[in-house]
Amino acid sequence: KQWYQRRVRVRYLNLVSDVEALRAPNYLTLLLKPHPEVAYEKLQIKDDTINIIIYRPKVIKNDGVIVYAHGGGWVMFTARMFHSAVSWIAYQCQMVTISVDYRRPPEHPFPTPLLDVHYTVLWAQLNAQKLGIDPSKVVLMGDSSGGNLAAAATTLHRDDLELEKHNFPPIRAQVLIYPVMQSYNYHTGSYLDKDLTNLRKYVSYYLAGDLSITSLAGDSARYSGIPTYWSTVVDPDSPGKELEIQRALESSASNLNNVYCFPLLECDPAGLPPTYVLALTRDAIRDDAAHYAAWLRHCGVHVCYEEEGQANHGFMFLYGTDELARKYLNHLASFVHRHVA
């Protein structure tokens, strides 16, 4: 019994140590200042369980609202670290913007982060008059793991029949910045020759609240069938495809093939709103973004897809200082203006 207790304690301390290491502050993001033309206020909603930051540019020319989910592997970052970036988005889009400081795994694994984003959308629609927005003009936006949450929340909003019964308007558009969209296959395309150690950890923390499924992430052997997108929009000559098709007939682990965990697994994207997707050529998850854009377009959804060849993952932090980041900020703002008039 003492041996078991010691082992459990060591495992717990190792888990805490690993999470603390992943959450080491990114001082660069904390030093970046918010846009001077954007005011902000912090609120707590849903019985003080969800923290949000509301950004209001001095010049508002669009009565829509952006709900933003920040990146950081679900585990690491907070809305505070995206303070500068989101303020620049609000300024460039000239819209009220809400940044969701969703509760993070491993303390709060799936579905809590997703539901925090989803609830924030509903809160914004219910409080539209107070916020000075049109509840039918909601844009869901996010980067990296936040792009995953934004896309999943958009799908959840579409699928929730109770919202339709109570006349909640659909999501008007989604903007996904180098999003994480699947854990079906890490053995092909842009994943090859990349160190995926942390990505597997993030997925396991998000879905299980611990590292118990680290080895399963990206291993298609867990699937009982091949995702529809894989046989439709993925290059038939992708490296490793034949091997993965054979292994895909094996059983799947809980959550790993859940569309609300990984939106690329959606069998029918019909009804999803116009979508902007930015991918990075150097990124391990580049193919996620490309396949999602191709799959939506194949199913009749309006898609604006861009791919940047020189930037590294996370470069959109730097809207206030980096010309390349500012370029794509202008692009996504133009997309928002076209679809949220």
Short mmCIF file of C-alpha atoms in Angstrom, two decimals:
data_model
loop_
_atom_site.label_atom_id
_atom_site.label_comp_id
_atom_site.label_asym_id
_atom_site.label_seq_id
_atom_site.Cartn_x
_atom_site.Cartn_y
_atom_site.Cartn_z
CA LYS A 1 0.00 0.00 0.00
CA GLN A 2 2.81 2.43 0.88
CA TRP A 3 4.58 1.58 -2.38
CA TYR A 4 1.37 2.28 -4.33
CA GLN A 5 0.80 5.59 -2.52
CA ARG A 6 4.38 6.66 -3.24
CA ARG A 7 3.97 5.73 -6.90
CA VAL A 8 0.72 7.68 -7.22
CA ARG A 9 2.31 10.67 -5.47
CA VAL A 10 5.36 10.58 -7.79
CA ARG A 11 3.11 10.30 -10.84
CA TYR A 12 1.04 13.27 -9.63
CA LEU A 13 4.13 15.38 -8.92
CA ASN A 14 5.58 14.53 -12.33
CA LEU A 15 2.30 15.56 -13.94
CA VAL A 16 2.24 18.86 -12.06
CA SER A 17 5.87 19.50 -12.89
CA ASP A 18 5.27 18.84 -16.58
CA VAL A 19 2.27 21.18 -16.72
CA GLU A 20 4.13 23.90 -14.84
CA ALA A 21 6.98 23.62 -17.33
CA LEU A 22 4.57 23.90 -20.25
CA ARG A 23 2.96 26.93 -18.61
CA ALA A 24 6.21 28.83 -18.07
CA PRO A 25 5.35 32.48 -18.82
CA ASN A 26 5.98 33.80 -22.30
CA TYR A 27 7.32 37.16 -21.20
CA LEU A 28 7.34 38.54 -24.75
CA THR A 29 3.54 38.26 -24.92
CA LEU A 30 3.17 39.91 -21.51
CA LEU A 31 5.38 42.83 -22.57
CA LEU A 32 3.40 43.56 -25.73
CA LYS A 33 1.02 46.45 -25.18
CA PRO A 34 -2.64 46.51 -26.30
CA HIS A 35 -3.58 48.84 -29.13
CA PRO A 36 -3.89 52.39 -27.78
CA GLU A 37 -7.18 52.96 -29.62
CA VAL A 38 -8.89 49.99 -27.95
CA ALA A 39 -10.45 50.00 -24.49
CA TYR A 40 -11.09 46.80 -22.57
CA GLU A 41 -12.86 45.46 -19.52
CA LYS A 42 -12.67 42.16 -17.68
CA LEU A 43 -15.80 40.27 -16.68
CA GLN A 44 -16.79 36.97 -15.16
CA ILE A 45 -19.79 35.13 -16.54
CA LYS A 46 -21.63 31.88 -15.86
CA ASP A 47 -21.59 32.24 -12.07
CA ASP A 48 -18.03 33.60 -12.18
CA THR A 49 -16.62 30.41 -13.70
CA ILE A 50 -15.57 31.91 -17.05
CA ASN A 51 -13.33 34.96 -17.36
CA ILE A 52 -13.64 37.10 -20.46
CA ILE A 53 -12.06 40.31 -21.74
CA ILE A 54 -14.22 42.61 -23.85
CA TYR A 55 -12.38 44.88 -26.29
CA ARG A 56 -14.00 48.01 -27.71
CA PRO A 57 -12.18 50.02 -30.38
CA LYS A 58 -12.81 53.76 -30.24
CA VAL A 59 -14.06 53.56 -33.82
CA ILE A 60 -16.69 50.83 -34.30
CA LYS A 61 -18.00 50.50 -37.84
CA ASN A 62 -19.41 46.98 -37.60
CA ASP A 63 -22.11 45.94 -35.13
CA GLY A 64 -21.01 42.32 -35.15
CA VAL A 65 -18.93 40.65 -32.44
CA ILE A 66 -15.84 38.45 -32.55
CA VAL A 67 -15.51 35.71 -29.95
CA TYR A 68 -11.84 34.77 -29.75
CA ALA A 69 -10.31 31.53 -28.43
CA HIS A 70 -6.59 31.81 -27.79
CA GLY A 71 -4.00 29.19 -28.66
CA GLY A 72 -1.38 27.48 -26.53
CA GLY A 73 -2.00 23.76 -26.86
CA TRP A 74 -5.17 24.09 -24.74
CA VAL A 75 -2.89 23.74 -21.70
CA MET A 76 -0.43 26.62 -21.68
CA PHE A 77 -1.54 30.17 -22.35
CA THR A 78 -4.19 32.51 -21.00
CA ALA A 79 -6.23 35.31 -22.52
CA ARG A 80 -3.86 37.74 -20.79
CA MET A 81 -1.00 36.55 -22.98
CA PHE A 82 -3.07 37.43 -26.05
CA HIS A 83 -4.00 40.85 -24.72
CA SER A 84 -2.07 42.75 -27.39
CA ALA A 85 -2.99 40.43 -30.27
CA VAL A 86 -6.74 40.46 -29.62
CA SER A 87 -6.80 44.23 -29.14
CA TRP A 88 -5.23 44.59 -32.59
CA ILE A 89 -7.90 42.28 -34.04
CA ALA A 90 -10.63 44.42 -32.49
CA TYR A 91 -8.99 47.57 -33.86
CA GLN A 92 -8.50 46.25 -37.38
CA CYS A 93 -11.97 44.69 -37.62
CA GLN A 94 -13.57 47.73 -35.92
CA MET A 95 -15.79 45.40 -33.90
CA VAL A 96 -16.44 44.51 -30.30
CA THR A 97 -14.25 41.48 -29.57
CA ILE A 98 -14.52 39.06 -26.65
CA SER A 99 -11.50 37.01 -25.63
CA VAL A 100 -12.40 33.85 -23.72
CA ASP A 101 -10.09 32.85 -20.88
CA TYR A 102 -11.42 29.32 -21.01
CA ARG A 103 -10.61 26.89 -18.23
CA ARG A 104 -7.64 24.77 -19.20
CA PRO A 105 -6.67 21.13 -19.00
CA PRO A 106 -5.47 19.03 -17.32
CA GLU A 107 -7.54 20.50 -14.46
CA HIS A 108 -10.44 21.04 -16.87
CA PRO A 109 -10.23 18.61 -19.81
CA PHE A 110 -12.65 18.25 -22.70
CA PRO A 111 -15.41 19.34 -22.98
CA THR A 112 -14.91 22.25 -20.52
CA PRO A 113 -12.76 24.53 -22.74
CA LEU A 114 -15.12 24.01 -25.68
CA LEU A 115 -18.22 24.62 -23.56
CA ASP A 116 -16.68 27.80 -22.13
CA VAL A 117 -16.28 29.16 -25.67
CA HIS A 118 -19.76 27.95 -26.63
CA TYR A 119 -21.33 29.53 -23.54
CA THR A 120 -19.56 32.83 -24.23
CA VAL A 121 -21.14 32.93 -27.69
CA LEU A 122 -24.58 32.35 -26.17
CA TRP A 123 -23.91 34.97 -23.47
CA ALA A 124 -22.95 37.51 -26.14
CA GLN A 125 -26.12 36.80 -28.13
CA LEU A 126 -28.32 37.04 -25.04
CA ASN A 127 -26.63 40.30 -24.00
CA ALA A 128 -26.52 41.80 -27.47
CA GLN A 129 -28.34 44.99 -26.53
CA LYS A 130 -26.05 45.65 -23.58
CA LEU A 131 -22.97 44.98 -25.71
CA GLY A 132 -24.30 47.07 -28.59
CA ILE A 133 -24.03 44.26 -31.10
CA ASP A 134 -26.23 42.40 -33.56
CA PRO A 135 -26.66 38.82 -32.24
CA SER A 136 -26.88 37.49 -35.80
CA LYS A 137 -23.34 38.72 -36.56
CA VAL A 138 -21.12 36.49 -34.45
CA VAL A 139 -17.67 35.55 -35.74
CA LEU A 140 -15.81 32.73 -34.03
CA MET A 141 -12.05 33.14 -34.30
CA GLY A 142 -9.02 31.39 -32.86
CA ASP A 143 -5.43 30.37 -33.43
CA SER A 144 -3.80 26.95 -33.10
CA SER A 145 -5.68 25.02 -30.37
CA GLY A 146 -7.96 28.06 -30.14
CA GLY A 147 -8.70 27.56 -33.83
CA ASN A 148 -9.72 24.04 -32.90
CA LEU A 149 -12.07 25.39 -30.21
CA ALA A 150 -13.51 28.04 -32.55
CA ALA A 151 -14.27 25.47 -35.27
CA ALA A 152 -15.68 22.98 -32.76
CA ALA A 153 -17.86 25.68 -31.14
CA THR A 154 -19.15 26.67 -34.58
CA THR A 155 -20.09 23.06 -35.29
CA LEU A 156 -21.69 22.68 -31.85
CA HIS A 157 -23.71 25.87 -32.34
CA ARG A 158 -24.97 24.53 -35.66
CA ASP A 159 -25.89 21.14 -34.19
CA ASP A 160 -27.62 22.29 -30.99
CA LEU A 161 -31.30 21.98 -31.84
CA GLU A 162 -32.29 23.74 -28.62
CA LEU A 163 -30.67 26.93 -29.92
CA GLU A 164 -32.79 26.78 -33.06
CA LYS A 165 -35.92 26.29 -30.97
CA HIS A 166 -35.08 29.40 -28.97
CA ASN A 167 -34.24 31.45 -32.07
CA PHE A 168 -30.52 31.82 -31.51
CA PRO A 169 -29.02 33.02 -34.81
CA PRO A 170 -26.36 30.85 -36.46
CA ILE A 171 -22.69 31.77 -36.46
CA ARG A 172 -22.02 34.23 -39.30
CA ALA A 173 -18.36 33.31 -40.03
CA GLN A 174 -15.36 31.52 -38.59
CA VAL A 175 -11.69 32.53 -38.81
CA LEU A 176 -9.14 29.80 -38.12
CA ILE A 177 -5.46 30.69 -37.79
CA TYR A 178 -3.16 27.64 -38.19
CA PRO A 179 -5.73 25.44 -36.40
CA VAL A 180 -5.32 21.97 -34.87
CA MET A 181 -8.06 19.98 -36.59
CA GLN A 182 -7.40 16.25 -36.23
CA SER A 183 -5.49 13.56 -34.40
CA TYR A 184 -6.30 10.82 -36.91
CA ASN A 185 -2.93 10.55 -38.61
CA TYR A 186 0.44 12.04 -37.65
CA HIS A 187 2.38 9.76 -40.03
CA THR A 188 1.91 11.55 -43.33
CA GLY A 189 2.41 14.85 -45.12
CA SER A 190 3.35 17.87 -43.02
CA TYR A 191 3.75 15.79 -39.85
CA LEU A 192 6.69 13.83 -41.21
CA ASP A 193 10.12 14.58 -39.71
CA LYS A 194 8.60 16.81 -37.01
CA ASP A 195 8.99 16.49 -33.24
CA LEU A 196 5.43 15.83 -32.08
CA THR A 197 6.21 15.12 -28.42
CA ASN A 198 4.45 18.20 -27.08
CA LEU A 199 1.55 17.98 -29.53
CA ARG A 200 0.79 14.46 -28.30
CA LYS A 201 0.97 15.69 -24.70
CA TYR A 202 -1.40 18.56 -25.41
CA VAL A 203 -3.94 16.25 -27.03
CA SER A 204 -3.77 13.81 -24.13
CA TYR A 205 -4.11 16.53 -21.50
CA TYR A 206 -7.05 18.05 -23.40
CA LEU A 207 -8.98 14.83 -23.94
CA ALA A 208 -8.04 12.76 -20.88
CA GLY A 209 -6.76 15.25 -18.30
CA ASP A 210 -3.51 13.29 -18.05
CA LEU A 211 -0.90 11.64 -20.28
CA SER A 212 -2.69 8.30 -20.57
CA ILE A 213 -3.45 8.56 -24.31
CA THR A 214 -0.26 10.28 -25.43
CA SER A 215 0.81 7.31 -27.55
CA LEU A 216 -2.60 7.12 -29.24
CA ALA A 217 -2.62 10.67 -30.63
CA GLY A 218 -2.07 10.62 -34.35
CA ASP A 219 -2.19 6.82 -34.54
CA SER A 220 -5.00 5.82 -36.86
CA ALA A 221 -5.04 2.28 -35.45
CA ARG A 222 -7.61 3.50 -32.91
CA TYR A 223 -10.21 4.21 -35.60
CA SER A 224 -12.94 1.80 -36.59
CA GLY A 225 -13.18 3.42 -40.02
CA ILE A 226 -11.53 5.97 -42.26
CA PRO A 227 -12.73 9.56 -41.76
CA THR A 228 -14.76 10.79 -44.70
CA TYR A 229 -12.44 13.71 -45.39
CA TRP A 230 -9.44 11.35 -45.64
CA SER A 231 -10.86 9.39 -48.56
CA THR A 232 -12.26 12.51 -50.22
CA VAL A 233 -9.75 15.37 -50.11
CA VAL A 234 -6.44 13.81 -49.04
CA ASP A 235 -3.95 13.07 -51.82
CA PRO A 236 -4.25 9.32 -52.57
CA ASP A 237 -0.46 9.24 -52.91
CA SER A 238 0.19 10.68 -49.45
CA PRO A 239 3.12 8.87 -47.76
CA GLY A 240 1.97 5.98 -45.61
CA LYS A 241 -1.64 6.01 -46.78
CA GLU A 242 -1.89 2.29 -47.57
CA LEU A 243 -0.50 1.29 -44.21
CA GLU A 244 -2.82 3.67 -42.37
CA ILE A 245 -5.91 2.41 -44.22
CA GLN A 246 -5.17 -1.11 -43.02
CA ARG A 247 -4.64 0.00 -39.44
CA ALA A 248 -7.72 2.22 -39.52
CA LEU A 249 -9.97 -0.83 -39.26
CA GLU A 250 -8.96 -1.35 -35.62
CA SER A 251 -10.91 0.00 -32.64
CA SER A 252 -10.82 3.62 -31.50
CA ALA A 253 -10.17 5.28 -28.14
CA SER A 254 -12.70 7.52 -26.41
CA ASN A 255 -12.92 11.12 -27.68
CA LEU A 256 -10.17 10.82 -30.26
CA ASN A 257 -12.69 10.43 -33.07
CA ASN A 258 -15.20 12.93 -31.65
CA VAL A 259 -16.06 15.71 -34.11
CA TYR A 260 -16.30 18.23 -31.28
CA CYS A 261 -12.72 17.39 -30.34
CA PHE A 262 -11.42 17.42 -33.90
CA PRO A 263 -13.68 19.25 -36.39
CA LEU A 264 -11.95 17.79 -39.44
CA LEU A 265 -13.77 14.53 -38.67
CA GLU A 266 -17.12 16.19 -39.45
CA CYS A 267 -18.87 13.99 -42.01
CA ASP A 268 -21.21 16.71 -43.26
CA PRO A 269 -20.03 20.33 -43.06
CA ALA A 270 -23.27 21.58 -44.64
CA GLY A 271 -24.60 24.54 -42.73
CA LEU A 272 -21.22 25.76 -41.55
CA PRO A 273 -20.60 29.47 -42.19
CA PRO A 274 -18.07 31.12 -44.52
CA THR A 275 -14.61 30.21 -43.28
CA TYR A 276 -11.19 31.85 -43.43
CA VAL A 277 -8.25 29.49 -42.92
CA LEU A 278 -4.59 30.45 -42.62
CA ALA A 279 -1.99 27.68 -42.82
CA LEU A 280 1.80 27.77 -42.46
CA THR A 281 3.92 25.74 -44.87
CA ARG A 282 6.55 25.00 -42.20
CA ASP A 283 3.97 23.90 -39.63
CA ALA A 284 3.47 20.28 -38.59
CA ILE A 285 -0.29 20.94 -38.58
CA ARG A 286 -0.27 22.60 -42.01
CA ASP A 287 -2.18 19.67 -43.56
CA ASP A 288 -4.92 19.96 -40.93
CA ALA A 289 -5.76 23.45 -42.13
CA ALA A 290 -5.42 22.58 -45.81
CA HIS A 291 -7.57 19.46 -45.58
CA TYR A 292 -10.25 21.24 -43.55
CA ALA A 293 -10.43 24.04 -46.11
CA ALA A 294 -10.58 21.54 -48.99
CA TRP A 295 -13.22 19.42 -47.23
CA LEU A 296 -15.48 22.40 -46.53
CA ARG A 297 -15.09 23.69 -50.08
CA HIS A 298 -15.87 20.23 -51.46
CA CYS A 299 -19.11 20.26 -49.43
CA GLY A 300 -20.19 23.68 -50.68
CA VAL A 301 -19.02 25.94 -47.84
CA HIS A 302 -17.46 29.25 -48.89
CA VAL A 303 -13.78 29.13 -47.94
CA CYS A 304 -10.93 31.63 -48.14
CA TYR A 305 -7.68 29.67 -47.74
CA GLU A 306 -4.24 31.22 -47.49
CA GLU A 307 -0.85 29.66 -46.87
CA GLU A 308 2.23 31.51 -45.66
CA GLY A 309 5.59 30.00 -46.53
CA GLN A 310 8.03 31.91 -44.32
CA ALA A 311 6.41 32.35 -40.90
CA ASN A 312 6.61 30.06 -37.88
CA HIS A 313 3.79 28.87 -35.66
CA GLY A 314 2.67 31.64 -33.33
CA PHE A 315 3.81 34.56 -35.48
CA MET A 316 0.35 36.16 -35.32
CA PHE A 317 1.11 37.14 -31.72
CA LEU A 318 3.00 40.07 -33.16
CA TYR A 319 0.36 42.19 -34.90
CA GLY A 320 1.72 45.32 -33.27
CA THR A 321 5.34 44.85 -34.34
CA ASP A 322 5.59 42.43 -37.26
CA GLU A 323 4.76 43.46 -40.85
CA LEU A 324 3.96 39.91 -41.97
CA ALA A 325 1.53 39.42 -39.08
CA ARG A 326 -0.06 42.77 -39.91
CA LYS A 327 -0.48 41.67 -43.53
CA TYR A 328 -2.58 38.66 -42.54
CA LEU A 329 -4.44 40.67 -39.94
CA ASN A 330 -5.56 42.92 -42.80
CA HIS A 331 -6.58 39.86 -44.82
CA LEU A 332 -8.70 38.30 -42.08
CA ALA A 333 -10.25 41.69 -41.28
CA SER A 334 -11.22 42.08 -44.95
CA PHE A 335 -12.81 38.64 -44.84
CA VAL A 336 -14.77 39.56 -41.72
CA HIS A 337 -15.97 42.82 -43.27
CA ARG A 338 -17.17 41.01 -46.41
CA HIS A 339 -19.19 38.44 -44.50
CA VAL A 340 -20.36 40.45 -41.50
CA ALA A 341 -21.73 43.60 -43.09
#
